[in-house]
Amino acid sequence: MLKFNSSLKALGAATLLGLGSIAVSAPASAQSLQDVLAKVRQDSSQMSAEDQQRLREFQADTAAQSQKMADARGALAAAESRGRALSAQFDANEATLADLEAQVSEQAGDFQELLGQFRSAAGETMPEIANSFANFDYQGRVEGIAEIAEARTLPNRAQLERLPEAMIQEMVAQSEVKSFTAMVDGIGPDASNAEADVMRVGVFTAATVDGTKFVEVKKKDNGDTFLQAFKKQPSGAFASSMNSLVKAGPDQIVRAPVDPSKGNLFGILGDLPEFGDRLKQGGPVGAVIMALLAVGLLLGLYKMFTLFTMGGAMRKTAKTRQAGDGNPLARVFEAYEQNKQNDIETLELKLDEQILRESPRIERFNDIIKVLAAVAPLLGLLGTVIGMIITFTSITIYGAGDPKLMAGGISVALMTTVFGLVAAIPLLLVHAVVSAMARGNQQMLDEQAAGLVAEKAESTRGAMA
């Protein structure tokens, strides 16, 4: 059928070719038609040979695929047979194992109950030992207990004694203060692992022997434990007492930090915010308040220094009554010397004029300090309002289920209030001190001017008499 279709297609193509030739040229000759017919027969024979070759190749491939399918079926049957044999053998082994376990339980008697109690006690004790600093000093205890607790065979007496020995060793370790060598994470270059000498206080606290790094016991994903330095180290009395312990002699008694939670309290202590963290919690408003406090304190210290030196110079001038331009009182004496030939009323007016000219210099910056002291709590109130707005915005968006989402706004509200009060209180005290010093210098000018006028009045009356 395939051969017939190919021949028919070839014949049709030849016919079309012949009709085209007839339509274009003059009537063809018989010789031309014979050539076309021969060409058609030649093409038909060639196409038939190609079709036969394709058919033979297809039949050969079909035979090969059939052979592969037969081989695969044979392998599958063999595997299924072997699987059934292994399954039967497994069931037989399970039955034998069950019989053996029953025999062991029957023969063990009370010892089986003891083994159950041992495994229960081991399950409760192993986590405590694994999370202890002594575990890195006395190694191998957890592995030895776990080997017995997980074994399916009955342990001997020596193996059973591993648990009480480990518990006694842990109790002894609680009273020890000693050093040991272990790998500690976070103390090497780029916070890598490094071997270091570690001093432990019982099983509660441990630090490197240089006293700079407190360490804690951490657990990996697979359950293994390791030592890691706290990312944020405890400071202050804890660090100093640990240094004292490291440097103490064998018979010396010193105070040492003890964390009963084995590092949890130190971790919480490290998470407590420091002064820099408090400043960040205050936000931009808190930074402005602190800047105002710094400016006010600098101005206050400057005024205290200038008024103190000015008062000293004025007291010295009051004793010598030396006119000049070195301090306000000297300038008052200068005004007196220039106008002492005038009448009393004119002299008094000139002295008052000079005192009024000196007053702004004495009271300079006092009003600025007072304004800063008044503005600081107002900015704190502004920060409180901003913090509450942030808090209510968080509640609106995320709800009130997670208090941490509201902590940022509350921190801003509280810390800005604290900053405002912290800035206002010392600035008010500084302003009070500066104002008192300024009034003292001002009063000295008034007293000396009044004395000069009185002297002038007495000399005038004596001349008239």
PDB file of N, CA and C in Angstrom, residues 181-262:
ATOM      1  N   THR A 181      41.239  23.703  79.429  1.00  0.00           N
ATOM      2  CA  THR A 181      41.415  24.132  78.044  1.00  0.00           C
ATOM      3  C   THR A 181      40.270  23.592  77.198  1.00  0.00           C
ATOM      4  N   ALA A 182      39.676  24.458  76.400  1.00  0.00           N
ATOM      5  CA  ALA A 182      38.549  24.053  75.558  1.00  0.00           C
ATOM      6  C   ALA A 182      38.461  24.979  74.353  1.00  0.00           C
ATOM      7  N   MET A 183      37.730  24.532  73.350  1.00  0.00           N
ATOM      8  CA  MET A 183      37.453  25.358  72.173  1.00  0.00           C
ATOM      9  C   MET A 183      36.297  26.303  72.498  1.00  0.00           C
ATOM     10  N   VAL A 184      36.508  27.566  72.198  1.00  0.00           N
ATOM     11  CA  VAL A 184      35.505  28.588  72.491  1.00  0.00           C
ATOM     12  C   VAL A 184      35.180  29.318  71.203  1.00  0.00           C
ATOM     13  N   ASP A 185      33.911  29.434  70.913  1.00  0.00           N
ATOM     14  CA  ASP A 185      33.459  30.121  69.707  1.00  0.00           C
ATOM     15  C   ASP A 185      33.347  31.619  69.987  1.00  0.00           C
ATOM     16  N   GLY A 186      33.870  32.427  69.039  1.00  0.00           N
ATOM     17  CA  GLY A 186      33.701  33.874  69.135  1.00  0.00           C
ATOM     18  C   GLY A 186      34.865  34.625  69.737  1.00  0.00           C
ATOM     19  N   ILE A 187      36.005  33.959  70.014  1.00  0.00           N
ATOM     20  CA  ILE A 187      37.144  34.666  70.594  1.00  0.00           C
ATOM     21  C   ILE A 187      38.324  34.735  69.637  1.00  0.00           C
ATOM     22  N   GLY A 188      38.258  34.022  68.522  1.00  0.00           N
ATOM     23  CA  GLY A 188      39.344  34.047  67.557  1.00  0.00           C
ATOM     24  C   GLY A 188      39.218  35.214  66.599  1.00  0.00           C
ATOM     25  N   PRO A 189      40.087  35.284  65.609  1.00  0.00           N
ATOM     26  CA  PRO A 189      39.985  36.353  64.593  1.00  0.00           C
ATOM     27  C   PRO A 189      38.649  36.283  63.857  1.00  0.00           C
ATOM     28  N   ASP A 190      38.025  37.427  63.689  1.00  0.00           N
ATOM     29  CA  ASP A 190      36.711  37.514  63.031  1.00  0.00           C
ATOM     30  C   ASP A 190      35.675  36.646  63.737  1.00  0.00           C
ATOM     31  N   ALA A 191      35.751  36.597  65.070  1.00  0.00           N
ATOM     32  CA  ALA A 191      34.784  35.855  65.895  1.00  0.00           C
ATOM     33  C   ALA A 191      34.745  34.368  65.556  1.00  0.00           C
ATOM     34  N   SER A 192      35.901  33.801  65.237  1.00  0.00           N
ATOM     35  CA  SER A 192      35.975  32.383  64.910  1.00  0.00           C
ATOM     36  C   SER A 192      36.268  31.558  66.160  1.00  0.00           C
ATOM     37  N   ASN A 193      36.337  30.226  65.970  1.00  0.00           N
ATOM     38  CA  ASN A 193      36.659  29.332  67.072  1.00  0.00           C
ATOM     39  C   ASN A 193      38.155  29.404  67.392  1.00  0.00           C
ATOM     40  N   ALA A 194      38.472  29.258  68.653  1.00  0.00           N
ATOM     41  CA  ALA A 194      39.868  29.252  69.080  1.00  0.00           C
ATOM     42  C   ALA A 194      39.968  28.496  70.394  1.00  0.00           C
ATOM     43  N   GLU A 195      41.093  27.843  70.578  1.00  0.00           N
ATOM     44  CA  GLU A 195      41.332  27.130  71.830  1.00  0.00           C
ATOM     45  C   GLU A 195      41.815  28.117  72.880  1.00  0.00           C
ATOM     46  N   ALA A 196      41.267  28.032  74.081  1.00  0.00           N
ATOM     47  CA  ALA A 196      41.602  28.994  75.125  1.00  0.00           C
ATOM     48  C   ALA A 196      41.522  28.312  76.478  1.00  0.00           C
ATOM     49  N   ASP A 197      42.263  28.880  77.444  1.00  0.00           N
ATOM     50  CA  ASP A 197      42.180  28.441  78.834  1.00  0.00           C
ATOM     51  C   ASP A 197      40.991  29.134  79.489  1.00  0.00           C
ATOM     52  N   VAL A 198      40.112  28.349  80.068  1.00  0.00           N
ATOM     53  CA  VAL A 198      38.871  28.853  80.646  1.00  0.00           C
ATOM     54  C   VAL A 198      38.858  28.541  82.141  1.00  0.00           C
ATOM     55  N   MET A 199      38.452  29.519  82.921  1.00  0.00           N
ATOM     56  CA  MET A 199      38.278  29.310  84.366  1.00  0.00           C
ATOM     57  C   MET A 199      36.784  29.260  84.669  1.00  0.00           C
ATOM     58  N   ARG A 200      36.389  28.226  85.382  1.00  0.00           N
ATOM     59  CA  ARG A 200      34.988  28.077  85.738  1.00  0.00           C
ATOM     60  C   ARG A 200      34.811  28.217  87.237  1.00  0.00           C
ATOM     61  N   VAL A 201      33.682  28.780  87.632  1.00  0.00           N
ATOM     62  CA  VAL A 201      33.288  28.884  89.035  1.00  0.00           C
ATOM     63  C   VAL A 201      32.185  27.860  89.249  1.00  0.00           C
ATOM     64  N   GLY A 202      32.557  26.701  89.762  1.00  0.00           N
ATOM     65  CA  GLY A 202      31.604  25.610  89.851  1.00  0.00           C
ATOM     66  C   GLY A 202      31.150  25.199  88.468  1.00  0.00           C
ATOM     67  N   VAL A 203      29.848  25.039  88.314  1.00  0.00           N
ATOM     68  CA  VAL A 203      29.261  24.743  87.003  1.00  0.00           C
ATOM     69  C   VAL A 203      28.364  25.904  86.557  1.00  0.00           C
ATOM     70  N   PHE A 204      28.565  27.089  87.157  1.00  0.00           N
ATOM     71  CA  PHE A 204      27.641  28.194  86.959  1.00  0.00           C
ATOM     72  C   PHE A 204      28.200  29.300  86.066  1.00  0.00           C
ATOM     73  N   THR A 205      29.468  29.640  86.239  1.00  0.00           N
ATOM     74  CA  THR A 205      30.058  30.764  85.519  1.00  0.00           C
ATOM     75  C   THR A 205      31.415  30.344  84.990  1.00  0.00           C
ATOM     76  N   ALA A 206      31.750  30.837  83.790  1.00  0.00           N
ATOM     77  CA  ALA A 206      33.053  30.545  83.199  1.00  0.00           C
ATOM     78  C   ALA A 206      33.486  31.736  82.366  1.00  0.00           C
ATOM     79  N   ALA A 207      34.804  31.968  82.332  1.00  0.00           N
ATOM     80  CA  ALA A 207      35.379  33.056  81.551  1.00  0.00           C
ATOM     81  C   ALA A 207      36.797  32.670  81.174  1.00  0.00           C
ATOM     82  N   THR A 208      37.309  33.295  80.129  1.00  0.00           N
ATOM     83  CA  THR A 208      38.694  33.057  79.755  1.00  0.00           C
ATOM     84  C   THR A 208      39.616  33.527  80.875  1.00  0.00           C
ATOM     85  N   VAL A 209      40.784  32.928  80.966  1.00  0.00           N
ATOM     86  CA  VAL A 209      41.656  33.195  82.097  1.00  0.00           C
ATOM     87  C   VAL A 209      42.183  34.625  82.106  1.00  0.00           C
ATOM     88  N   ASP A 210      42.082  35.327  80.969  1.00  0.00           N
ATOM     89  CA  ASP A 210      42.461  36.742  80.997  1.00  0.00           C
ATOM     90  C   ASP A 210      41.338  37.619  81.544  1.00  0.00           C
ATOM     91  N   GLY A 211      40.188  37.012  81.840  1.00  0.00           N
ATOM     92  CA  GLY A 211      39.081  37.743  82.454  1.00  0.00           C
ATOM     93  C   GLY A 211      38.337  38.666  81.523  1.00  0.00           C
ATOM     94  N   THR A 212      38.562  38.564  80.223  1.00  0.00           N
ATOM     95  CA  THR A 212      37.939  39.505  79.285  1.00  0.00           C
ATOM     96  C   THR A 212      36.690  38.954  78.612  1.00  0.00           C
ATOM     97  N   LYS A 213      36.535  37.630  78.586  1.00  0.00           N
ATOM     98  CA  LYS A 213      35.414  37.028  77.866  1.00  0.00           C
ATOM     99  C   LYS A 213      34.674  36.050  78.757  1.00  0.00           C
ATOM    100  N   PHE A 214      33.434  36.382  79.115  1.00  0.00           N
ATOM    101  CA  PHE A 214      32.554  35.410  79.750  1.00  0.00           C
ATOM    102  C   PHE A 214      31.991  34.493  78.666  1.00  0.00           C
ATOM    103  N   VAL A 215      31.830  33.219  78.985  1.00  0.00           N
ATOM    104  CA  VAL A 215      31.345  32.250  78.006  1.00  0.00           C
ATOM    105  C   VAL A 215      30.081  31.593  78.529  1.00  0.00           C
ATOM    106  N   GLU A 216      29.342  30.995  77.607  1.00  0.00           N
ATOM    107  CA  GLU A 216      28.121  30.272  77.929  1.00  0.00           C
ATOM    108  C   GLU A 216      28.068  28.973  77.136  1.00  0.00           C
ATOM    109  N   VAL A 217      27.214  28.058  77.552  1.00  0.00           N
ATOM    110  CA  VAL A 217      27.038  26.787  76.868  1.00  0.00           C
ATOM    111  C   VAL A 217      25.888  26.922  75.885  1.00  0.00           C
ATOM    112  N   LYS A 218      26.154  26.619  74.614  1.00  0.00           N
ATOM    113  CA  LYS A 218      25.138  26.677  73.567  1.00  0.00           C
ATOM    114  C   LYS A 218      24.953  25.284  72.970  1.00  0.00           C
ATOM    115  N   LYS A 219      23.813  25.091  72.318  1.00  0.00           N
ATOM    116  CA  LYS A 219      23.481  23.791  71.748  1.00  0.00           C
ATOM    117  C   LYS A 219      23.340  23.913  70.241  1.00  0.00           C
ATOM    118  N   LYS A 220      23.935  22.954  69.506  1.00  0.00           N
ATOM    119  CA  LYS A 220      23.811  22.906  68.056  1.00  0.00           C
ATOM    120  C   LYS A 220      22.486  22.262  67.664  1.00  0.00           C
ATOM    121  N   ASP A 221      22.225  22.260  66.349  1.00  0.00           N
ATOM    122  CA  ASP A 221      20.983  21.656  65.854  1.00  0.00           C
ATOM    123  C   ASP A 221      20.951  20.153  66.106  1.00  0.00           C
ATOM    124  N   ASN A 222      22.120  19.505  66.084  1.00  0.00           N
ATOM    125  CA  ASN A 222      22.147  18.053  66.306  1.00  0.00           C
ATOM    126  C   ASN A 222      22.172  17.668  67.772  1.00  0.00           C
ATOM    127  N   GLY A 223      22.100  18.651  68.682  1.00  0.00           N
ATOM    128  CA  GLY A 223      22.072  18.381  70.104  1.00  0.00           C
ATOM    129  C   GLY A 223      23.406  18.496  70.805  1.00  0.00           C
ATOM    130  N   ASP A 224      24.512  18.589  70.064  1.00  0.00           N
ATOM    131  CA  ASP A 224      25.823  18.732  70.692  1.00  0.00           C
ATOM    132  C   ASP A 224      25.962  20.122  71.299  1.00  0.00           C
ATOM    133  N   THR A 225      26.736  20.225  72.382  1.00  0.00           N
ATOM    134  CA  THR A 225      26.932  21.494  73.068  1.00  0.00           C
ATOM    135  C   THR A 225      28.334  22.028  72.789  1.00  0.00           C
ATOM    136  N   PHE A 226      28.489  23.350  72.901  1.00  0.00           N
ATOM    137  CA  PHE A 226      29.781  23.990  72.695  1.00  0.00           C
ATOM    138  C   PHE A 226      29.813  25.281  73.510  1.00  0.00           C
ATOM    139  N   LEU A 227      31.026  25.792  73.736  1.00  0.00           N
ATOM    140  CA  LEU A 227      31.216  27.033  74.475  1.00  0.00           C
ATOM    141  C   LEU A 227      31.271  28.205  73.506  1.00  0.00           C
ATOM    142  N   GLN A 228      30.580  29.273  73.880  1.00  0.00           N
ATOM    143  CA  GLN A 228      30.546  30.469  73.040  1.00  0.00           C
ATOM    144  C   GLN A 228      30.660  31.706  73.921  1.00  0.00           C
ATOM    145  N   ALA A 229      31.479  32.649  73.493  1.00  0.00           N
ATOM    146  CA  ALA A 229      31.611  33.908  74.235  1.00  0.00           C
ATOM    147  C   ALA A 229      30.363  34.750  74.034  1.00  0.00           C
ATOM    148  N   PHE A 230      29.941  35.437  75.101  1.00  0.00           N
ATOM    149  CA  PHE A 230      28.786  36.321  74.995  1.00  0.00           C
ATOM    150  C   PHE A 230      29.073  37.413  73.968  1.00  0.00           C
ATOM    151  N   LYS A 231      28.097  37.674  73.115  1.00  0.00           N
ATOM    152  CA  LYS A 231      28.277  38.737  72.130  1.00  0.00           C
ATOM    153  C   LYS A 231      28.385  40.101  72.802  1.00  0.00           C
ATOM    154  N   LYS A 232      27.669  40.270  73.910  1.00  0.00           N
ATOM    155  CA  LYS A 232      27.745  41.509  74.673  1.00  0.00           C
ATOM    156  C   LYS A 232      28.177  41.144  76.082  1.00  0.00           C
ATOM    157  N   GLN A 233      29.403  41.464  76.414  1.00  0.00           N
ATOM    158  CA  GLN A 233      30.000  41.019  77.664  1.00  0.00           C
ATOM    159  C   GLN A 233      29.481  41.823  78.851  1.00  0.00           C
ATOM    160  N   PRO A 234      29.254  41.163  80.005  1.00  0.00           N
ATOM    161  CA  PRO A 234      28.924  41.902  81.229  1.00  0.00           C
ATOM    162  C   PRO A 234      30.098  42.791  81.634  1.00  0.00           C
ATOM    163  N   SER A 235      29.777  43.933  82.186  1.00  0.00           N
ATOM    164  CA  SER A 235      30.820  44.888  82.551  1.00  0.00           C
ATOM    165  C   SER A 235      30.669  45.269  84.020  1.00  0.00           C
ATOM    166  N   GLY A 236      31.438  46.250  84.422  1.00  0.00           N
ATOM    167  CA  GLY A 236      31.327  46.764  85.778  1.00  0.00           C
ATOM    168  C   GLY A 236      31.842  45.796  86.809  1.00  0.00           C
ATOM    169  N   ALA A 237      31.054  45.574  87.863  1.00  0.00           N
ATOM    170  CA  ALA A 237      31.486  44.756  88.988  1.00  0.00           C
ATOM    171  C   ALA A 237      31.723  43.305  88.581  1.00  0.00           C
ATOM    172  N   PHE A 238      30.991  42.797  87.595  1.00  0.00           N
ATOM    173  CA  PHE A 238      31.153  41.396  87.191  1.00  0.00           C
ATOM    174  C   PHE A 238      32.531  41.173  86.574  1.00  0.00           C
ATOM    175  N   ALA A 239      32.915  42.058  85.655  1.00  0.00           N
ATOM    176  CA  ALA A 239      34.222  41.905  85.009  1.00  0.00           C
ATOM    177  C   ALA A 239      35.355  42.094  86.007  1.00  0.00           C
ATOM    178  N   SER A 240      35.244  43.082  86.888  1.00  0.00           N
ATOM    179  CA  SER A 240      36.311  43.326  87.856  1.00  0.00           C
ATOM    180  C   SER A 240      36.437  42.181  88.855  1.00  0.00           C
ATOM    181  N   SER A 241      35.308  41.633  89.314  1.00  0.00           N
ATOM    182  CA  SER A 241      35.376  40.516  90.257  1.00  0.00           C
ATOM    183  C   SER A 241      35.947  39.264  89.593  1.00  0.00           C
ATOM    184  N   MET A 242      35.643  39.061  88.298  1.00  0.00           N
ATOM    185  CA  MET A 242      36.216  37.910  87.602  1.00  0.00           C
ATOM    186  C   MET A 242      37.713  38.081  87.428  1.00  0.00           C
ATOM    187  N   ASN A 243      38.164  39.287  87.160  1.00  0.00           N
ATOM    188  CA  ASN A 243      39.594  39.549  87.077  1.00  0.00           C
ATOM    189  C   ASN A 243      40.268  39.306  88.414  1.00  0.00           C
ATOM    190  N   SER A 244      39.605  39.689  89.487  1.00  0.00           N
ATOM    191  CA  SER A 244      40.168  39.448  90.817  1.00  0.00           C
ATOM    192  C   SER A 244      40.290  37.954  91.089  1.00  0.00           C
ATOM    193  N   LEU A 245      39.298  37.190  90.653  1.00  0.00           N
ATOM    194  CA  LEU A 245      39.342  35.746  90.848  1.00  0.00           C
ATOM    195  C   LEU A 245      40.473  35.123  90.036  1.00  0.00           C
ATOM    196  N   VAL A 246      40.652  35.584  88.811  1.00  0.00           N
ATOM    197  CA  VAL A 246      41.707  35.031  87.958  1.00  0.00           C
ATOM    198  C   VAL A 246      43.084  35.303  88.559  1.00  0.00           C
ATOM    199  N   LYS A 247      43.252  36.487  89.136  1.00  0.00           N
ATOM    200  CA  LYS A 247      44.557  36.881  89.689  1.00  0.00           C
ATOM    201  C   LYS A 247      44.756  36.427  91.138  1.00  0.00           C
ATOM    202  N   ALA A 248      43.748  35.833  91.750  1.00  0.00           N
ATOM    203  CA  ALA A 248      43.846  35.461  93.158  1.00  0.00           C
ATOM    204  C   ALA A 248      44.786  34.279  93.345  1.00  0.00           C
ATOM    205  N   GLY A 249      45.393  34.215  94.523  1.00  0.00           N
ATOM    206  CA  GLY A 249      46.276  33.113  94.867  1.00  0.00           C
ATOM    207  C   GLY A 249      45.508  31.888  95.312  1.00  0.00           C
ATOM    208  N   PRO A 250      46.222  30.798  95.588  1.00  0.00           N
ATOM    209  CA  PRO A 250      45.544  29.530  95.959  1.00  0.00           C
ATOM    210  C   PRO A 250      44.697  29.641  97.219  1.00  0.00           C
ATOM    211  N   ASP A 251      45.181  30.349  98.243  1.00  0.00           N
ATOM    212  CA  ASP A 251      44.468  30.426  99.519  1.00  0.00           C
ATOM    213  C   ASP A 251      43.768  31.764  99.728  1.00  0.00           C
ATOM    214  N   GLN A 252      43.684  32.576  98.698  1.00  0.00           N
ATOM    215  CA  GLN A 252      43.067  33.895  98.822  1.00  0.00           C
ATOM    216  C   GLN A 252      41.565  33.813  98.611  1.00  0.00           C
ATOM    217  N   ILE A 253      40.813  34.562  99.412  1.00  0.00           N
ATOM    218  CA  ILE A 253      39.348  34.583  99.315  1.00  0.00           C
ATOM    219  C   ILE A 253      38.926  35.874  98.616  1.00  0.00           C
ATOM    220  N   VAL A 254      38.225  35.716  97.529  1.00  0.00           N
ATOM    221  CA  VAL A 254      37.757  36.871  96.754  1.00  0.00           C
ATOM    222  C   VAL A 254      36.290  36.652  96.393  1.00  0.00           C
ATOM    223  N   ARG A 255      35.646  37.745  96.007  1.00  0.00           N
ATOM    224  CA  ARG A 255      34.270  37.664  95.521  1.00  0.00           C
ATOM    225  C   ARG A 255      34.293  37.294  94.039  1.00  0.00           C
ATOM    226  N   ALA A 256      33.386  36.406  93.651  1.00  0.00           N
ATOM    227  CA  ALA A 256      33.339  35.944  92.267  1.00  0.00           C
ATOM    228  C   ALA A 256      31.897  35.975  91.772  1.00  0.00           C
ATOM    229  N   PRO A 257      31.695  36.285  90.498  1.00  0.00           N
ATOM    230  CA  PRO A 257      30.325  36.281  89.954  1.00  0.00           C
ATOM    231  C   PRO A 257      29.813  34.857  89.766  1.00  0.00           C
ATOM    232  N   VAL A 258      28.593  34.621  90.187  1.00  0.00           N
ATOM    233  CA  VAL A 258      27.960  33.309  90.059  1.00  0.00           C
ATOM    234  C   VAL A 258      26.596  33.499  89.415  1.00  0.00           C
ATOM    235  N   ASP A 259      26.381  32.804  88.320  1.00  0.00           N
ATOM    236  CA  ASP A 259      25.101  32.847  87.615  1.00  0.00           C
ATOM    237  C   ASP A 259      24.403  31.500  87.808  1.00  0.00           C
ATOM    238  N   PRO A 260      23.430  31.415  88.706  1.00  0.00           N
ATOM    239  CA  PRO A 260      22.771  30.115  88.937  1.00  0.00           C
ATOM    240  C   PRO A 260      22.087  29.543  87.704  1.00  0.00           C
ATOM    241  N   SER A 261      21.737  30.413  86.758  1.00  0.00           N
ATOM    242  CA  SER A 261      21.078  29.924  85.542  1.00  0.00           C
ATOM    243  C   SER A 261      22.070  29.487  84.472  1.00  0.00           C
ATOM    244  N   LYS A 262      23.360  29.473  84.804  1.00  0.00           N
ATOM    245  CA  LYS A 262      24.414  29.008  83.903  1.00  0.00           C
ATOM    246  C   LYS A 262      24.487  29.839  82.627  1.00  0.00           C
TER     247      LYS A 262
END
